[in-house]
Structures are given as structure tokens and as C-alpha cells.
PDB file of C-alpha atoms and ligand atoms in Angstrom:
ATOM      1  CA  MET S   1      -8.116 -81.959-131.367  1.00 52.00           C
ATOM      2  CA  ILE S   2      -8.296 -84.355-134.054  1.00 54.00           C
ATOM      3  CA  SER S   3     -11.294 -83.433-136.615  1.00 59.00           C
ATOM      4  CA  PRO S   4     -14.121 -86.198-136.919  1.00 57.00           C
ATOM      5  CA  VAL S   5     -13.796 -86.140-140.878  1.00 55.00           C
ATOM      6  CA  ILE S   6     -10.299 -86.468-140.691  1.00 55.00           C
ATOM      7  CA  PHE S   7     -11.048 -89.744-138.123  1.00 53.00           C
ATOM      8  CA  ILE S   8     -13.457 -90.825-140.398  1.00 54.00           C
ATOM      9  CA  PHE S   9     -11.230 -90.936-143.453  1.00 55.00           C
ATOM     10  CA  SER S  10      -8.447 -92.473-141.378  1.00 56.00           C
ATOM     11  CA  LEU S  11     -10.460 -95.074-140.292  1.00 51.00           C
ATOM     12  CA  LEU S  12     -11.689 -95.627-143.959  1.00 52.00           C
ATOM     13  CA  LEU S  13      -8.078 -95.494-145.341  1.00 54.00           C
ATOM     14  CA  SER S  14      -7.490 -98.379-142.634  1.00 55.00           C
ATOM     15  CA  TYR S  15     -10.278-100.800-143.570  1.00 56.00           C
ATOM     16  CA  SER S  16      -9.129-100.452-147.097  1.00 55.00           C
ATOM     17  CA  HIS S  17      -6.477-102.332-146.324  1.00 59.00           C
ATOM     18  CA  ALA S  18      -8.483-105.081-145.687  1.00 63.00           C
ATOM     19  CA  VAL S  19     -10.208-105.461-148.762  1.00 78.00           C
ATOM     20  CA  GLN S  20      -8.669-107.798-151.199  1.00 88.00           C
ATOM     21  CA  ASP S  21      -9.690-106.728-155.185  1.00 94.00           C
ATOM     22  CA  PHE S  22      -8.558-110.081-156.150  1.00 96.00           C
ATOM     23  CA  CYS S  23      -6.421-112.824-155.697  1.00 97.00           C
ATOM     24  CA  VAL S  24      -4.633-114.235-159.312  1.00 97.00           C
ATOM     25  CA  GLY S  25      -3.292-117.776-158.146  1.00 97.00           C
ATOM     26  CA  ASP S  26       0.050-118.256-157.941  1.00 96.00           C
ATOM     27  CA  LEU S  27       0.168-121.449-159.808  1.00 94.00           C
ATOM     28  CA  THR S  28       4.177-122.380-159.185  1.00 93.00           C
ATOM     29  CA  ALA S  29       2.655-123.149-155.431  1.00 91.00           C
ATOM     30  CA  PRO S  30       0.779-125.440-154.375  1.00 90.00           C
ATOM     31  CA  GLU S  31      -3.123-125.526-154.929  1.00 89.00           C
ATOM     32  CA  SER S  32      -5.282-125.971-151.523  1.00 90.00           C
ATOM     33  CA  PRO S  33      -8.962-127.028-150.742  1.00 86.00           C
ATOM     34  CA  VAL S  34      -9.849-123.142-151.183  1.00 88.00           C
ATOM     35  CA  GLY S  35      -7.271-122.153-154.270  1.00 92.00           C
ATOM     36  CA  TYR S  36      -4.487-121.289-154.962  1.00 96.00           C
ATOM     37  CA  SER S  37      -2.169-118.588-152.760  1.00 96.00           C
ATOM     38  CA  CYS S  38      -2.046-115.025-154.407  1.00 96.00           C
ATOM     39  CA  LYS S  39       0.436-114.174-156.913  1.00 95.00           C
ATOM     40  CA  ASN S  40       2.238-110.484-155.715  1.00 95.00           C
ATOM     41  CA  PRO S  41      -0.275-108.531-156.806  1.00 95.00           C
ATOM     42  CA  ALA S  42       2.668-106.043-158.065  1.00 95.00           C
ATOM     43  CA  ASN S  43       3.441-108.399-161.150  1.00 95.00           C
ATOM     44  CA  VAL S  44      -0.259-109.192-161.297  1.00 97.00           C
ATOM     45  CA  THR S  45      -1.063-107.705-165.577  1.00 97.00           C
ATOM     46  CA  ALA S  46      -4.169-107.488-167.444  1.00 97.00           C
ATOM     47  CA  ASP S  47      -2.819-110.514-168.917  1.00 96.00           C
ATOM     48  CA  ASP S  48      -3.921-112.612-165.513  1.00 97.00           C
ATOM     49  CA  PHE S  49      -7.892-111.605-166.272  1.00 98.00           C
ATOM     50  CA  VAL S  50      -7.939-112.931-169.817  1.00 98.00           C
ATOM     51  CA  PHE S  51      -8.426-116.188-170.989  1.00 98.00           C
ATOM     52  CA  THR S  52      -7.229-116.531-174.853  1.00 97.00           C
ATOM     53  CA  GLY S  53      -8.637-120.015-176.617  1.00 93.00           C
ATOM     54  CA  LEU S  54     -12.369-120.583-176.552  1.00 97.00           C
ATOM     55  CA  GLY S  55     -12.867-118.869-180.077  1.00 97.00           C
ATOM     56  CA  VAL S  56     -11.551-122.646-181.726  1.00 97.00           C
ATOM     57  CA  PRO S  57     -13.518-125.955-181.350  1.00 98.00           C
ATOM     58  CA  ALA S  58     -12.294-128.896-179.084  1.00 98.00           C
ATOM     59  CA  ASN S  59     -10.767-131.375-180.677  1.00 98.00           C
ATOM     60  CA  THR S  60     -13.409-134.142-180.705  1.00 98.00           C
ATOM     61  CA  SER S  61     -11.744-136.792-182.232  1.00 98.00           C
ATOM     62  CA  ASN S  62     -11.841-138.943-179.731  1.00 94.00           C
ATOM     63  CA  SER S  63     -14.469-142.062-178.931  1.00 93.00           C
ATOM     64  CA  ASN S  64     -16.750-139.394-177.560  1.00 96.00           C
ATOM     65  CA  LYS S  65     -16.640-137.470-180.356  1.00 98.00           C
ATOM     66  CA  ALA S  66     -16.577-134.752-177.882  1.00 98.00           C
ATOM     67  CA  GLY S  67     -13.827-132.444-176.647  1.00 98.00           C
ATOM     68  CA  VAL S  68     -13.806-129.712-173.331  1.00 98.00           C
ATOM     69  CA  ILE S  69     -11.468-126.790-173.398  1.00 98.00           C
ATOM     70  CA  PRO S  70     -11.529-125.722-169.542  1.00 97.00           C
ATOM     71  CA  ALA S  71     -10.939-121.827-168.247  1.00 98.00           C
ATOM     72  CA  PHE S  72     -10.576-123.015-164.570  1.00 97.00           C
ATOM     73  CA  ALA S  73      -7.999-121.715-162.308  1.00 96.00           C
ATOM     74  CA  PRO S  74      -5.387-123.952-163.239  1.00 95.00           C
ATOM     75  CA  GLN S  75      -5.454-122.548-167.028  1.00 96.00           C
ATOM     76  CA  PHE S  76      -7.201-119.418-166.331  1.00 97.00           C
ATOM     77  CA  PRO S  77      -5.444-117.959-162.507  1.00 97.00           C
ATOM     78  CA  GLY S  78      -7.068-114.802-162.537  1.00 97.00           C
ATOM     79  CA  ILE S  79     -10.493-116.274-161.572  1.00 98.00           C
ATOM     80  CA  ASN S  80      -8.849-117.770-158.488  1.00 97.00           C
ATOM     81  CA  GLY S  81     -10.530-117.696-155.506  1.00 95.00           C
ATOM     82  CA  LEU S  82     -13.852-115.730-157.275  1.00 97.00           C
ATOM     83  CA  GLY S  83     -16.032-118.965-156.854  1.00 97.00           C
ATOM     84  CA  ILE S  84     -16.711-118.704-160.602  1.00 98.00           C
ATOM     85  CA  SER S  85     -15.271-120.026-164.421  1.00 98.00           C
ATOM     86  CA  PHE S  86     -16.103-121.125-167.667  1.00 98.00           C
ATOM     87  CA  ALA S  87     -15.093-123.597-170.386  1.00 98.00           C
ATOM     88  CA  ARG S  88     -16.638-124.734-174.265  1.00 98.00           C
ATOM     89  CA  ALA S  89     -17.384-128.548-175.254  1.00 98.00           C
ATOM     90  CA  ASP S  90     -17.629-128.956-178.687  1.00 98.00           C
ATOM     91  CA  PHE S  91     -19.558-132.159-180.051  1.00 98.00           C
ATOM     92  CA  ALA S  92     -19.451-134.008-183.527  1.00 98.00           C
ATOM     93  CA  VAL S  93     -22.567-135.232-184.764  1.00 98.00           C
ATOM     94  CA  GLY S  94     -23.401-137.989-181.977  1.00 98.00           C
ATOM     95  CA  GLY S  95     -20.564-136.964-179.687  1.00 98.00           C
ATOM     96  CA  ALA S  96     -21.454-136.767-176.128  1.00 98.00           C
ATOM     97  CA  ILE S  97     -19.839-136.037-172.899  1.00 98.00           C
ATOM     98  CA  PRO S  98     -20.123-138.974-170.744  1.00 96.00           C
ATOM     99  CA  LEU S  99     -22.148-139.358-167.409  1.00 98.00           C
ATOM    100  CA  HIS S 100     -19.943-137.035-164.902  1.00 98.00           C
ATOM    101  CA  SER S 101     -20.360-134.450-161.931  1.00 98.00           C
ATOM    102  CA  HIS S 102     -18.597-131.750-160.551  1.00 97.00           C
ATOM    103  CA  PRO S 103     -17.850-132.266-156.877  1.00 96.00           C
ATOM    104  CA  GLY S 104     -17.140-128.375-156.600  1.00 95.00           C
ATOM    105  CA  GLY S 105     -19.573-126.431-158.280  1.00 97.00           C
ATOM    106  CA  SER S 106     -23.134-125.880-159.995  1.00 98.00           C
ATOM    107  CA  GLU S 107     -23.155-125.328-164.030  1.00 98.00           C
ATOM    108  CA  VAL S 108     -24.981-123.779-166.596  1.00 98.00           C
ATOM    109  CA  VAL S 109     -24.685-124.924-170.342  1.00 98.00           C
ATOM    110  CA  LEU S 110     -25.743-122.246-172.549  1.00 98.00           C
ATOM    111  CA  VAL S 111     -25.881-124.086-176.328  1.00 98.00           C
ATOM    112  CA  ALA S 112     -24.728-121.580-178.640  1.00 98.00           C
ATOM    113  CA  GLU S 113     -24.693-123.905-181.967  1.00 98.00           C
ATOM    114  CA  GLY S 114     -26.182-127.425-182.637  1.00 98.00           C
ATOM    115  CA  THR S 115     -28.851-129.175-180.855  1.00 98.00           C
ATOM    116  CA  ILE S 116     -27.776-130.978-177.269  1.00 98.00           C
ATOM    117  CA  PHE S 117     -29.787-133.463-175.536  1.00 98.00           C
ATOM    118  CA  ALA S 118     -29.055-132.738-171.400  1.00 98.00           C
ATOM    119  CA  GLY S 119     -29.990-133.841-168.310  1.00 98.00           C
ATOM    120  CA  PHE S 120     -29.116-134.725-164.501  1.00 98.00           C
ATOM    121  CA  ILE S 121     -29.990-137.619-162.199  1.00 98.00           C
ATOM    122  CA  SER S 122     -31.085-136.461-158.400  1.00 98.00           C
ATOM    123  CA  SER S 123     -29.415-137.738-155.382  1.00 97.00           C
ATOM    124  CA  THR S 124     -32.541-138.046-153.499  1.00 97.00           C
ATOM    125  CA  SER S 125     -34.708-140.046-155.748  1.00 97.00           C
ATOM    126  CA  ASN S 126     -32.392-140.545-158.559  1.00 97.00           C
ATOM    127  CA  LYS S 127     -34.890-138.868-160.621  1.00 98.00           C
ATOM    128  CA  VAL S 128     -34.283-138.131-164.221  1.00 98.00           C
ATOM    129  CA  TYR S 129     -34.293-135.072-165.910  1.00 98.00           C
ATOM    130  CA  THR S 130     -33.642-134.323-169.446  1.00 98.00           C
ATOM    131  CA  LYS S 131     -34.564-132.018-171.608  1.00 98.00           C
ATOM    132  CA  THR S 132     -33.596-131.668-175.785  1.00 98.00           C
ATOM    133  CA  LEU S 133     -31.612-128.056-176.109  1.00 98.00           C
ATOM    134  CA  LYS S 134     -31.778-125.635-178.809  1.00 98.00           C
ATOM    135  CA  LYS S 135     -29.028-122.574-179.900  1.00 98.00           C
ATOM    136  CA  GLY S 136     -29.675-120.258-177.020  1.00 98.00           C
ATOM    137  CA  ASP S 137     -31.281-122.560-174.592  1.00 98.00           C
ATOM    138  CA  ILE S 138     -29.241-122.780-170.932  1.00 98.00           C
ATOM    139  CA  MET S 139     -29.494-125.523-168.672  1.00 98.00           C
ATOM    140  CA  VAL S 140     -28.591-126.097-165.299  1.00 98.00           C
ATOM    141  CA  PHE S 141     -26.973-129.114-163.330  1.00 98.00           C
ATOM    142  CA  PRO S 142     -27.008-128.702-159.878  1.00 98.00           C
ATOM    143  CA  GLN S 143     -24.137-128.992-157.787  1.00 98.00           C
ATOM    144  CA  GLY S 144     -22.117-133.145-157.215  1.00 98.00           C
ATOM    145  CA  LEU S 145     -25.099-134.597-159.606  1.00 98.00           C
ATOM    146  CA  LEU S 146     -24.349-137.043-162.765  1.00 98.00           C
ATOM    147  CA  HIS S 147     -25.255-135.221-165.938  1.00 98.00           C
ATOM    148  CA  PHE S 148     -24.705-135.220-169.624  1.00 98.00           C
ATOM    149  CA  GLN S 149     -24.945-134.338-172.739  1.00 98.00           C
ATOM    150  CA  VAL S 150     -25.388-136.192-176.204  1.00 98.00           C
ATOM    151  CA  ASN S 151     -25.702-134.069-179.790  1.00 98.00           C
ATOM    152  CA  THR S 152     -28.753-135.463-181.136  1.00 98.00           C
ATOM    153  CA  GLY S 153     -28.773-132.829-184.220  1.00 98.00           C
ATOM    154  CA  PRO S 154     -27.686-133.593-187.433  1.00 98.00           C
ATOM    155  CA  SER S 155     -24.438-130.809-187.869  1.00 98.00           C
ATOM    156  CA  PRO S 156     -21.842-130.355-184.994  1.00 98.00           C
ATOM    157  CA  ALA S 157     -22.529-128.858-181.679  1.00 98.00           C
ATOM    158  CA  THR S 158     -20.859-126.004-179.549  1.00 98.00           C
ATOM    159  CA  VAL S 159     -21.479-125.311-175.985  1.00 98.00           C
ATOM    160  CA  PHE S 160     -20.349-122.578-173.390  1.00 98.00           C
ATOM    161  CA  VAL S 161     -20.699-123.832-169.928  1.00 98.00           C
ATOM    162  CA  SER S 162     -20.031-121.901-166.585  1.00 98.00           C
ATOM    163  CA  PHE S 163     -19.554-122.674-163.180  1.00 98.00           C
ATOM    164  CA  SER S 164     -19.830-121.871-159.382  1.00 98.00           C
ATOM    165  CA  SER S 165     -16.636-122.510-159.088  1.00 97.00           C
ATOM    166  CA  ALA S 166     -13.024-121.499-160.013  1.00 96.00           C
ATOM    167  CA  THR S 167     -12.082-125.604-159.571  1.00 95.00           C
ATOM    168  CA  PRO S 168     -15.261-127.727-160.298  1.00 96.00           C
ATOM    169  CA  GLY S 169     -13.846-130.463-160.871  1.00 94.00           C
ATOM    170  CA  ALA S 170     -15.065-133.718-163.060  1.00 96.00           C
ATOM    171  CA  GLN S 171     -15.514-137.434-162.492  1.00 97.00           C
ATOM    172  CA  LEU S 172     -16.811-139.046-165.348  1.00 97.00           C
ATOM    173  CA  LEU S 173     -18.571-142.108-164.089  1.00 97.00           C
ATOM    174  CA  PRO S 174     -17.020-144.437-167.189  1.00 95.00           C
ATOM    175  CA  LEU S 175     -14.046-143.789-166.274  1.00 96.00           C
ATOM    176  CA  ALA S 176     -14.086-144.267-162.583  1.00 96.00           C
ATOM    177  CA  LEU S 177     -15.113-147.463-162.943  1.00 96.00           C
ATOM    178  CA  PHE S 178     -13.303-148.654-166.174  1.00 97.00           C
ATOM    179  CA  GLN S 179      -9.991-146.714-166.444  1.00 97.00           C
ATOM    180  CA  ASN S 180      -8.344-147.622-163.247  1.00 96.00           C
ATOM    181  CA  ASP S 181      -7.509-150.888-161.214  1.00 97.00           C
ATOM    182  CA  LEU S 182     -10.589-151.695-159.389  1.00 97.00           C
ATOM    183  CA  PRO S 183     -10.828-155.328-159.632  1.00 97.00           C
ATOM    184  CA  THR S 184     -13.337-156.516-162.250  1.00 97.00           C
ATOM    185  CA  ALA S 185     -14.724-158.943-159.355  1.00 97.00           C
ATOM    186  CA  VAL S 186     -15.202-155.733-157.284  1.00 97.00           C
ATOM    187  CA  ILE S 187     -16.768-154.233-159.805  1.00 97.00           C
ATOM    188  CA  ALA S 188     -19.153-156.782-160.266  1.00 97.00           C
ATOM    189  CA  ALA S 189     -20.012-157.138-157.063  1.00 97.00           C
ATOM    190  CA  THR S 190     -21.153-153.466-156.691  1.00 96.00           C
ATOM    191  CA  THR S 191     -22.542-152.632-159.685  1.00 96.00           C
ATOM    192  CA  SER S 192     -24.330-155.850-160.689  1.00 94.00           C
ATOM    193  CA  LEU S 193     -22.580-155.804-163.956  1.00 96.00           C
ATOM    194  CA  ASP S 194     -21.535-158.953-165.279  1.00 97.00           C
ATOM    195  CA  ILE S 195     -17.787-159.705-165.967  1.00 97.00           C
ATOM    196  CA  ALA S 196     -17.624-160.078-169.551  1.00 97.00           C
ATOM    197  CA  GLU S 197     -18.737-156.571-170.030  1.00 97.00           C
ATOM    198  CA  ILE S 198     -16.629-155.185-167.462  1.00 97.00           C
ATOM    199  CA  LYS S 199     -13.749-156.203-168.567  1.00 97.00           C
ATOM    200  CA  LYS S 200     -14.885-155.185-172.187  1.00 96.00           C
ATOM    201  CA  LEU S 201     -15.191-151.702-171.281  1.00 96.00           C
ATOM    202  CA  LYS S 202     -11.722-152.060-169.357  1.00 97.00           C
ATOM    203  CA  ALA S 203     -10.126-153.062-172.218  1.00 96.00           C
ATOM    204  CA  ILE S 204     -11.918-150.209-174.469  1.00 93.00           C
ATOM    205  CA  LEU S 205     -10.770-147.354-171.490  1.00 94.00           C
ATOM    206  CA  GLY S 206      -7.290-148.722-170.609  1.00 95.00           C
ATOM    207  CA  GLY S 207      -8.422-150.021-166.931  1.00 96.00           C
ATOM    208  CA  THR S 208      -6.734-153.559-165.279  1.00 95.00           C
ATOM    209  CA  GLY S 209      -7.379-155.813-163.055  1.00 90.00           C
TER     210      GLY S 209
HETATM  211  C1  LIG E 301       7.562-110.155-159.427  1.00 84.63           C
HETATM  212  O1  LIG E 301       8.593-109.800-160.839  1.00 84.63           O
HETATM  213  C2  LIG E 301       9.895-109.556-160.228  1.00 84.63           C
HETATM  214  C3  LIG E 301       9.912-109.172-161.632  1.00 84.63           C
HETATM  215  O2  LIG E 301      10.313-110.310-162.919  1.00 84.63           O
HETATM  216  C4  LIG E 301      10.207-110.970-159.863  1.00 84.63           C
HETATM  217  O3  LIG E 301      11.906-110.136-159.444  1.00 84.63           O
HETATM  218  C5  LIG E 301       9.722-111.252-158.560  1.00 84.63           C
HETATM  219  O4  LIG E 301      10.559-112.621-157.955  1.00 84.63           O
HETATM  220  C6  LIG E 301       8.605-111.540-158.818  1.00 84.63           C
HETATM  221  N1  LIG E 301       7.888-111.494-157.467  1.00 84.63           N
HETATM  222  C7  LIG E 301       7.090-112.544-157.411  1.00 84.63           C
HETATM  223  C8  LIG E 301       6.270-112.955-155.956  1.00 84.63           C
HETATM  224  O5  LIG E 301       6.307-113.146-158.498  1.00 84.63           O
HETATM  225  C1  LIG E 302      -6.841-134.109-182.243  1.00 84.63           C
HETATM  226  O1  LIG E 302      -7.145-135.621-180.776  1.00 84.63           O
HETATM  227  C2  LIG E 302      -6.060-136.259-182.145  1.00 84.63           C
HETATM  228  C3  LIG E 302      -5.942-137.677-181.219  1.00 84.63           C
HETATM  229  O2  LIG E 302      -5.263-137.511-179.828  1.00 84.63           O
HETATM  230  C4  LIG E 302      -4.712-136.326-182.975  1.00 84.63           C
HETATM  231  O3  LIG E 302      -4.422-137.095-183.333  1.00 84.63           O
HETATM  232  C5  LIG E 302      -5.444-134.841-183.814  1.00 84.63           C
HETATM  233  O4  LIG E 302      -4.180-134.299-184.262  1.00 84.63           O
HETATM  234  C6  LIG E 302      -5.854-133.891-182.885  1.00 84.63           C
HETATM  235  N1  LIG E 302      -6.358-132.934-183.517  1.00 84.63           N
HETATM  236  C7  LIG E 302      -6.012-131.467-183.651  1.00 84.63           C
HETATM  237  C8  LIG E 302      -6.531-130.327-184.670  1.00 84.63           C
HETATM  238  O5  LIG E 302      -5.785-131.165-182.583  1.00 84.63           O
END
């Protein structure tokens, strides 16, 4: 007769096969809505769980005077399937991350250096929530809501950002409107902006139509 202890132990062993500690993303395979498929665990190394590159500022030589270094699943496959990710953003004086939303997750921003004016807009009432953030402050931006950050201080600013998704995504409102071929007349009809302003912004951001 099998002893109860051995029986329970073998039961635990068989259950342990169902537990998967991690699913390091296999970036050579296509991404699905729930993430990447798993790299063969035999080929996973400590390097898969480390992202190097947030120690240097992002390039801010652009029209927004701000830059972002994402450590999302495509850059950091170790977080695949874990529902988290990270990023760093840097702002030159006057720099701004334009109005944007992350369809996949909520965001928490931590000001590491400088002064940031940040806010988001609710989807239910379009109420605006803004705050001036100092070094050490954190602010949360709920999933999917339009939000922004502006460096309103006299010096460059740095923030570190975490997300509740390995692939939060980002849709920037000015680019969605003015960097593609959505016809000017349609934008005018659907936003109440005037034609001249739309054409001006399309020229700046590389849109056509
Ligand atoms: C694992 O690594 C070995 C040796 O580099 C390679 O031959 C094999 O194709 C890899 N397997 C997977 C599933 O990536
Ligand atoms: C920053 O970006 C600008 C514009 O793309 C580029 O000309 C410049 O070389 C970049 N600077 C660094 C340090 O990569």
C-alpha cells in the first residue's frame, strides 16, 4: 500500500509541472494580444531578466525637447507575461511629452530630477487632474486616459516610469491627428479645427492629405 506521505509528495510533484515561473519572450516569434510565446527555458539566462540602458538620458534633440527609453517586452523580454514594464523619460528645459494614452496599462511616474507639470483627463467627464511634481513625487495615470508631462522647471528633468503591462503601447494625440494621411477635411469635420491650422501641423509632423 502506498504511504499517504509519498502519495501527497507525488501529487505535489505532478502539480509543480503546471507552474511556470516565467515566460521570457521569444522575440523571433510573432507577438499575440497576450504577449510573446515563451523562449525555451533551457536557453534562458540571467541576462534575459536584466535591461541595461536607463542610466543614460534619452535624446531630447527633437521638437518636443523630450525623449523616452522604453523597457517594454520587445526591449526587455524577461517581463513578457508578467504585466509590468518600465521606462525612463528625459526633458530639456521646456520639454514635453505630448498628450497621449497607453491602451494596455496604467502608469506611475516618479520624478528623479527637476520639476514636472503633469496631468490626465478623465474619460467620463473630461475633468482635468494636474499637479506640479517635484523630485521624489510619484503620480498615477489610469489606463487608457489621455495624459501629459511638461518640464516647467529651470533645468532638465528626468522621470522613471512603471506600467501595469509588459506592452502598454502609446498613442500620441498630435501624431494620430497630424502625422498620417487622414484627410484634412475629415479632421476639420471631426475636430472643429480650421483647415489652415491642420495643414500647418501636418507640415510640421509629416502628415499628408
Ligand atoms: C537553444 O540553444 C541552442 C544552443 O544555442 C540552440 O541550438 C537551440 O536552437 C535553442 N533552442 C531554442 C528553442 O531557442
Ligand atoms: C539625438 O538625436 C538627434 C536627432 O535625431 C541626432 O542628430 C543626434 O545625433 C542624437 N544625439 C545622440 C547623442 O545620439
